[in-house]
Amino acid sequence: MNIAIFASGGGSNADTIIQHFKHIKNISVRLVVTNNPKAGVLRVADFHQVPFEIITKSMLYDSSDVLSLMKQYEIDFIALAGFLWWVPDNILNEYQGSIVNIHPSLLPKYGGKGMYGHHIHEAVHRSKDTYTGLTIHHVTEEYDAGQIIVQVKCPVYASDTPQDIGRRVLAFEHAVYPRTIQFLIEDRNP
Ligand code: GRF
């Protein structure tokens, strides 16, 4: 089974996913896809010698180029990890049930357009929530609204800055996302 990771940023989740599957028989990360030629995730892919592809908006939305890439690399499962563009229907239809995203809040709280990265943790901080967490969910045409697969709660302490909250959530993401992807793939392909 081959995984593609779609990411737009630093790629710390991509890093933990790639490392995790180095030790798992029959499943590997075959491709990293990004829309951002400067994304840190490209260094991550390079370091682990995972092939990567840089895509443009027109490749994703005006053609079937990205779907063709998925075929070319024989991709079975797509994990979004900080990918900032919405995923078009041609890919969603082909990968129904096999395309997931991770979001650094307890959806439906702090979800939707514009709610990403530090915006989320700042909002949690402002609301004085005593806990936050992460959500792994199926991807649909609506932002952050697909069926929830896993949620992990973690505490927010009164002394936390938004950065502290972000760091804690990200550490939980690294612990949970690779194992959840493995579980989903094995669950669907017993
Ligand atoms: C993570 O917080 C993830 O939940 C969100 O984007 C961030 C990506 O971080 N969707 P990284 O690029 O994996 O470090």
PDB file of C-alpha atoms and ligand atoms in Angstrom:
ATOM      1  CA  MET A   1       0.000   0.000   0.000  1.00  0.00           C
ATOM      2  CA  ASN A   2       1.346   3.392  -0.991  1.00  0.00           C
ATOM      3  CA  ILE A   3       0.678   6.639   0.815  1.00  0.00           C
ATOM      4  CA  ALA A   4       0.912  10.179  -0.568  1.00  0.00           C
ATOM      5  CA  ILE A   5       1.270  13.060   1.872  1.00  0.00           C
ATOM      6  CA  PHE A   6      -0.034  16.468   0.810  1.00  0.00           C
ATOM      7  CA  ALA A   7       1.510  19.343   2.791  1.00  0.00           C
ATOM      8  CA  SER A   8       2.069  23.085   2.392  1.00  0.00           C
ATOM      9  CA  GLY A   9       4.281  23.905   5.360  1.00  0.00           C
ATOM     10  CA  GLY A  10       7.055  22.739   7.625  1.00  0.00           C
ATOM     11  CA  GLY A  11       6.244  19.082   7.333  1.00  0.00           C
ATOM     12  CA  SER A  12       6.762  17.874  10.893  1.00  0.00           C
ATOM     13  CA  ASN A  13       3.778  15.536  10.555  1.00  0.00           C
ATOM     14  CA  ALA A  14       5.100  14.316   7.213  1.00  0.00           C
ATOM     15  CA  ASP A  15       8.401  13.610   8.930  1.00  0.00           C
ATOM     16  CA  THR A  16       6.828  11.441  11.642  1.00  0.00           C
ATOM     17  CA  ILE A  17       4.584   9.641   9.132  1.00  0.00           C
ATOM     18  CA  ILE A  18       7.513   8.829   6.838  1.00  0.00           C
ATOM     19  CA  GLN A  19       9.602   7.619   9.775  1.00  0.00           C
ATOM     20  CA  HIS A  20       6.778   5.484  11.156  1.00  0.00           C
ATOM     21  CA  PHE A  21       6.169   3.624   7.903  1.00  0.00           C
ATOM     22  CA  LYS A  22       9.853   2.857   7.388  1.00  0.00           C
ATOM     23  CA  HIS A  23       9.278   0.134   9.964  1.00  0.00           C
ATOM     24  CA  ILE A  24       5.930  -1.179   8.712  1.00  0.00           C
ATOM     25  CA  LYS A  25       5.766  -4.042   6.255  1.00  0.00           C
ATOM     26  CA  ASN A  26       3.634  -3.562   3.125  1.00  0.00           C
ATOM     27  CA  ILE A  27       2.885   0.141   3.667  1.00  0.00           C
ATOM     28  CA  SER A  28       5.147   2.997   2.690  1.00  0.00           C
ATOM     29  CA  VAL A  29       5.126   6.689   1.947  1.00  0.00           C
ATOM     30  CA  ARG A  30       5.632   6.813  -1.790  1.00  0.00           C
ATOM     31  CA  LEU A  31       5.160  10.522  -2.536  1.00  0.00           C
ATOM     32  CA  VAL A  32       5.035  13.995  -1.015  1.00  0.00           C
ATOM     33  CA  VAL A  33       2.907  16.591  -2.818  1.00  0.00           C
ATOM     34  CA  THR A  34       3.100  20.313  -2.122  1.00  0.00           C
ATOM     35  CA  ASN A  35       1.745  23.524  -3.601  1.00  0.00           C
ATOM     36  CA  ASN A  36       4.570  25.536  -2.066  1.00  0.00           C
ATOM     37  CA  PRO A  37       8.039  25.329  -3.662  1.00  0.00           C
ATOM     38  CA  LYS A  38       9.522  26.810  -0.456  1.00  0.00           C
ATOM     39  CA  ALA A  39       7.781  24.445   1.961  1.00  0.00           C
ATOM     40  CA  GLY A  40       9.949  22.808   4.607  1.00  0.00           C
ATOM     41  CA  VAL A  41       8.261  19.535   3.751  1.00  0.00           C
ATOM     42  CA  LEU A  42      10.433  19.380   0.626  1.00  0.00           C
ATOM     43  CA  ARG A  43      13.559  19.193   2.813  1.00  0.00           C
ATOM     44  CA  VAL A  44      11.856  16.447   4.819  1.00  0.00           C
ATOM     45  CA  ALA A  45      11.094  14.463   1.654  1.00  0.00           C
ATOM     46  CA  ASP A  46      14.592  15.003   0.385  1.00  0.00           C
ATOM     47  CA  PHE A  47      16.139  13.899   3.683  1.00  0.00           C
ATOM     48  CA  HIS A  48      14.154  10.648   3.665  1.00  0.00           C
ATOM     49  CA  GLN A  49      14.596  10.188  -0.087  1.00  0.00           C
ATOM     50  CA  VAL A  50      10.880  10.211  -0.737  1.00  0.00           C
ATOM     51  CA  PRO A  51       9.964  11.533  -4.197  1.00  0.00           C
ATOM     52  CA  PHE A  52       8.074  14.829  -4.245  1.00  0.00           C
ATOM     53  CA  GLU A  53       5.968  16.767  -6.719  1.00  0.00           C
ATOM     54  CA  ILE A  54       5.238  20.497  -6.671  1.00  0.00           C
ATOM     55  CA  ILE A  55       1.791  21.210  -8.050  1.00  0.00           C
ATOM     56  CA  THR A  56       0.091  24.388  -9.266  1.00  0.00           C
ATOM     57  CA  LYS A  57      -3.521  25.508  -8.875  1.00  0.00           C
ATOM     58  CA  SER A  58      -4.252  24.788 -12.507  1.00  0.00           C
ATOM     59  CA  MET A  59      -2.816  21.272 -12.237  1.00  0.00           C
ATOM     60  CA  LEU A  60      -5.124  20.621  -9.294  1.00  0.00           C
ATOM     61  CA  TYR A  61      -8.293  22.386 -10.392  1.00  0.00           C
ATOM     62  CA  ASP A  62      -8.250  22.637 -14.209  1.00  0.00           C
ATOM     63  CA  SER A  63      -6.892  19.249 -15.170  1.00  0.00           C
ATOM     64  CA  SER A  64      -6.575  15.675 -14.017  1.00  0.00           C
ATOM     65  CA  ASP A  65      -2.781  16.026 -13.694  1.00  0.00           C
ATOM     66  CA  VAL A  66      -2.752  15.414  -9.947  1.00  0.00           C
ATOM     67  CA  LEU A  67      -4.970  12.363 -10.272  1.00  0.00           C
ATOM     68  CA  SER A  68      -2.614  11.109 -12.985  1.00  0.00           C
ATOM     69  CA  LEU A  69       0.293  11.584 -10.569  1.00  0.00           C
ATOM     70  CA  MET A  70      -1.575   9.442  -8.012  1.00  0.00           C
ATOM     71  CA  LYS A  71      -1.929   6.716 -10.646  1.00  0.00           C
ATOM     72  CA  GLN A  72       1.668   7.041 -11.758  1.00  0.00           C
ATOM     73  CA  TYR A  73       2.915   6.535  -8.190  1.00  0.00           C
ATOM     74  CA  GLU A  74       0.251   3.871  -7.504  1.00  0.00           C
ATOM     75  CA  ILE A  75      -1.112   5.766  -4.509  1.00  0.00           C
ATOM     76  CA  ASP A  76      -3.717   3.954  -2.377  1.00  0.00           C
ATOM     77  CA  PHE A  77      -4.151   6.423   0.464  1.00  0.00           C
ATOM     78  CA  ILE A  78      -3.782  10.200   0.835  1.00  0.00           C
ATOM     79  CA  ALA A  79      -2.913  11.919   4.115  1.00  0.00           C
ATOM     80  CA  LEU A  80      -3.260  15.694   4.234  1.00  0.00           C
ATOM     81  CA  ALA A  81      -0.873  17.229   6.748  1.00  0.00           C
ATOM     82  CA  GLY A  82      -1.125  20.993   6.733  1.00  0.00           C
ATOM     83  CA  PHE A  83      -2.254  21.186   3.093  1.00  0.00           C
ATOM     84  CA  LEU A  84      -3.870  24.594   2.595  1.00  0.00           C
ATOM     85  CA  TRP A  85      -5.747  24.074  -0.678  1.00  0.00           C
ATOM     86  CA  TRP A  86      -9.129  22.344  -0.917  1.00  0.00           C
ATOM     87  CA  VAL A  87      -9.170  19.000  -2.669  1.00  0.00           C
ATOM     88  CA  PRO A  88     -11.261  18.781  -5.856  1.00  0.00           C
ATOM     89  CA  ASP A  89     -13.962  16.223  -6.608  1.00  0.00           C
ATOM     90  CA  ASN A  90     -11.987  14.130  -9.063  1.00  0.00           C
ATOM     91  CA  ILE A  91      -9.562  13.171  -6.284  1.00  0.00           C
ATOM     92  CA  LEU A  92     -12.220  12.901  -3.554  1.00  0.00           C
ATOM     93  CA  ASN A  93     -14.306  10.539  -5.683  1.00  0.00           C
ATOM     94  CA  GLU A  94     -11.356   8.325  -6.505  1.00  0.00           C
ATOM     95  CA  TYR A  95     -10.130   8.180  -2.885  1.00  0.00           C
ATOM     96  CA  GLN A  96     -13.444   8.068  -1.005  1.00  0.00           C
ATOM     97  CA  GLY A  97     -12.729   6.807   2.501  1.00  0.00           C
ATOM     98  CA  SER A  98      -8.997   6.833   1.782  1.00  0.00           C
ATOM     99  CA  ILE A  99      -8.225  10.515   2.136  1.00  0.00           C
ATOM    100  CA  VAL A 100      -7.887  12.005   5.610  1.00  0.00           C
ATOM    101  CA  ASN A 101      -6.818  15.248   7.223  1.00  0.00           C
ATOM    102  CA  ILE A 102      -5.546  16.282  10.627  1.00  0.00           C
ATOM    103  CA  HIS A 103      -6.779  19.473  12.249  1.00  0.00           C
ATOM    104  CA  PRO A 104      -5.292  20.944  15.433  1.00  0.00           C
ATOM    105  CA  SER A 105      -8.530  21.516  17.351  1.00  0.00           C
ATOM    106  CA  LEU A 106     -11.502  19.536  18.562  1.00  0.00           C
ATOM    107  CA  LEU A 107     -13.768  19.966  15.534  1.00  0.00           C
ATOM    108  CA  PRO A 108     -16.326  21.379  15.028  1.00  0.00           C
ATOM    109  CA  LYS A 109     -14.725  23.934  17.348  1.00  0.00           C
ATOM    110  CA  TYR A 110     -12.222  26.200  15.617  1.00  0.00           C
ATOM    111  CA  GLY A 111     -12.756  24.713  12.154  1.00  0.00           C
ATOM    112  CA  GLY A 112     -13.566  26.099   8.735  1.00  0.00           C
ATOM    113  CA  LYS A 113     -11.942  28.531   6.369  1.00  0.00           C
ATOM    114  CA  GLY A 114      -9.297  30.793   7.910  1.00  0.00           C
ATOM    115  CA  MET A 115      -8.951  28.542  10.942  1.00  0.00           C
ATOM    116  CA  TYR A 116      -5.469  27.145  10.638  1.00  0.00           C
ATOM    117  CA  GLY A 117      -2.135  27.244  12.450  1.00  0.00           C
ATOM    118  CA  HIS A 118      -1.668  29.940  15.066  1.00  0.00           C
ATOM    119  CA  HIS A 119      -5.187  31.359  14.455  1.00  0.00           C
ATOM    120  CA  ILE A 120      -6.641  28.271  16.099  1.00  0.00           C
ATOM    121  CA  HIS A 121      -4.420  28.275  19.165  1.00  0.00           C
ATOM    122  CA  GLU A 122      -4.899  32.028  19.621  1.00  0.00           C
ATOM    123  CA  ALA A 123      -8.676  31.529  19.544  1.00  0.00           C
ATOM    124  CA  VAL A 124      -8.446  28.711  22.097  1.00  0.00           C
ATOM    125  CA  HIS A 125      -6.296  30.953  24.290  1.00  0.00           C
ATOM    126  CA  ARG A 126      -8.720  33.893  23.984  1.00  0.00           C
ATOM    127  CA  SER A 127     -11.690  31.705  24.888  1.00  0.00           C
ATOM    128  CA  LYS A 128      -9.907  30.464  28.014  1.00  0.00           C
ATOM    129  CA  ASP A 129     -10.774  26.871  27.105  1.00  0.00           C
ATOM    130  CA  THR A 130      -9.357  24.390  29.597  1.00  0.00           C
ATOM    131  CA  TYR A 131      -8.727  21.789  26.946  1.00  0.00           C
ATOM    132  CA  THR A 132      -8.151  21.526  23.230  1.00  0.00           C
ATOM    133  CA  GLY A 133      -6.881  18.719  21.010  1.00  0.00           C
ATOM    134  CA  LEU A 134      -6.701  17.300  17.537  1.00  0.00           C
ATOM    135  CA  THR A 135      -9.132  15.809  15.054  1.00  0.00           C
ATOM    136  CA  ILE A 136      -8.419  13.333  12.287  1.00  0.00           C
ATOM    137  CA  HIS A 137     -11.289  13.250   9.812  1.00  0.00           C
ATOM    138  CA  HIS A 138     -12.304  12.064   6.373  1.00  0.00           C
ATOM    139  CA  VAL A 139     -11.951  14.739   3.712  1.00  0.00           C
ATOM    140  CA  THR A 140     -15.014  16.026   1.880  1.00  0.00           C
ATOM    141  CA  GLU A 141     -15.646  19.046  -0.326  1.00  0.00           C
ATOM    142  CA  GLU A 142     -16.427  21.160   2.767  1.00  0.00           C
ATOM    143  CA  TYR A 143     -13.479  22.375   4.899  1.00  0.00           C
ATOM    144  CA  ASP A 144     -13.042  20.436   8.159  1.00  0.00           C
ATOM    145  CA  ALA A 145     -16.528  18.899   7.930  1.00  0.00           C
ATOM    146  CA  GLY A 146     -15.885  15.257   6.970  1.00  0.00           C
ATOM    147  CA  GLN A 147     -16.717  12.384   9.300  1.00  0.00           C
ATOM    148  CA  ILE A 148     -14.531  12.368  12.393  1.00  0.00           C
ATOM    149  CA  ILE A 149     -12.284   9.331  12.839  1.00  0.00           C
ATOM    150  CA  VAL A 150     -10.293  10.150  15.961  1.00  0.00           C
ATOM    151  CA  GLN A 151     -10.170  13.009  18.437  1.00  0.00           C
ATOM    152  CA  VAL A 152      -7.570  13.384  21.143  1.00  0.00           C
ATOM    153  CA  LYS A 153      -8.057  15.855  23.910  1.00  0.00           C
ATOM    154  CA  CYS A 154      -5.211  17.583  25.694  1.00  0.00           C
ATOM    155  CA  PRO A 155      -5.176  20.124  28.509  1.00  0.00           C
ATOM    156  CA  VAL A 156      -4.721  23.865  28.258  1.00  0.00           C
ATOM    157  CA  TYR A 157      -3.136  25.345  31.371  1.00  0.00           C
ATOM    158  CA  ALA A 158      -3.868  28.836  32.676  1.00  0.00           C
ATOM    159  CA  SER A 159      -0.228  29.794  32.197  1.00  0.00           C
ATOM    160  CA  ASP A 160      -0.128  28.665  28.525  1.00  0.00           C
ATOM    161  CA  THR A 161       0.643  31.055  25.697  1.00  0.00           C
ATOM    162  CA  PRO A 162      -0.880  30.272  22.284  1.00  0.00           C
ATOM    163  CA  GLN A 163       2.586  28.948  21.339  1.00  0.00           C
ATOM    164  CA  ASP A 164       2.552  26.546  24.284  1.00  0.00           C
ATOM    165  CA  ILE A 165      -0.847  25.267  23.206  1.00  0.00           C
ATOM    166  CA  GLY A 166       0.343  24.824  19.619  1.00  0.00           C
ATOM    167  CA  ARG A 167       3.429  22.925  20.698  1.00  0.00           C
ATOM    168  CA  ARG A 168       1.443  20.564  22.889  1.00  0.00           C
ATOM    169  CA  VAL A 169      -1.173  19.837  20.218  1.00  0.00           C
ATOM    170  CA  LEU A 170       1.526  19.248  17.602  1.00  0.00           C
ATOM    171  CA  ALA A 171       3.311  16.764  19.879  1.00  0.00           C
ATOM    172  CA  PHE A 172       0.046  14.837  20.223  1.00  0.00           C
ATOM    173  CA  GLU A 173      -0.434  14.978  16.440  1.00  0.00           C
ATOM    174  CA  HIS A 174       2.949  13.332  15.933  1.00  0.00           C
ATOM    175  CA  ALA A 175       2.045  10.601  18.402  1.00  0.00           C
ATOM    176  CA  VAL A 176      -1.371   9.860  16.927  1.00  0.00           C
ATOM    177  CA  TYR A 177      -1.473  10.577  13.162  1.00  0.00           C
ATOM    178  CA  PRO A 178       0.922   7.897  11.858  1.00  0.00           C
ATOM    179  CA  ARG A 179      -0.735   5.150  13.941  1.00  0.00           C
ATOM    180  CA  THR A 180      -4.214   6.250  12.861  1.00  0.00           C
ATOM    181  CA  ILE A 181      -3.219   6.144   9.178  1.00  0.00           C
ATOM    182  CA  GLN A 182      -1.835   2.646   9.681  1.00  0.00           C
ATOM    183  CA  PHE A 183      -4.998   1.555  11.473  1.00  0.00           C
ATOM    184  CA  LEU A 184      -7.235   2.924   8.699  1.00  0.00           C
ATOM    185  CA  ILE A 185      -5.252   1.256   5.927  1.00  0.00           C
ATOM    186  CA  GLU A 186      -5.141  -2.092   7.714  1.00  0.00           C
ATOM    187  CA  ASP A 187      -8.804  -1.858   8.730  1.00  0.00           C
ATOM    188  CA  ARG A 188      -9.868  -1.384   5.115  1.00  0.00           C
ATOM    189  CA  ASN A 189      -7.448  -3.960   3.713  1.00  0.00           C
ATOM    190  CA  PRO A 190      -7.503  -6.853   6.180  1.00  0.00           C
TER     191      PRO A 190
HETATM  192  C1  GRF B   1      -0.626  20.753  11.894  1.00  0.00           C
HETATM  193  O1  GRF B   1      -0.935  21.427  13.070  1.00  0.00           O
HETATM  194  C2  GRF B   1      -1.854  20.135  11.316  1.00  0.00           C
HETATM  195  O2  GRF B   1      -2.796  19.755  12.277  1.00  0.00           O
HETATM  196  C3  GRF B   1      -2.425  21.233  10.478  1.00  0.00           C
HETATM  197  O3  GRF B   1      -1.309  21.880   9.929  1.00  0.00           O
HETATM  198  C4  GRF B   1      -0.177  21.702  10.778  1.00  0.00           C
HETATM  199  C5  GRF B   1       0.920  21.153   9.945  1.00  0.00           C
HETATM  200  O4  GRF B   1       2.136  21.164  10.638  1.00  0.00           O
HETATM  201  N1  GRF B   1      -3.384  20.757   9.515  1.00  0.00           N
HETATM  202  P1  GRF B   1       3.421  20.465  10.008  1.00  0.00           P
HETATM  203  O5  GRF B   1       3.671  21.112   8.660  1.00  0.00           O
HETATM  204  O6  GRF B   1       3.115  19.010   9.880  1.00  0.00           O
HETATM  205  O7  GRF B   1       4.516  20.750  10.987  1.00  0.00           O
END
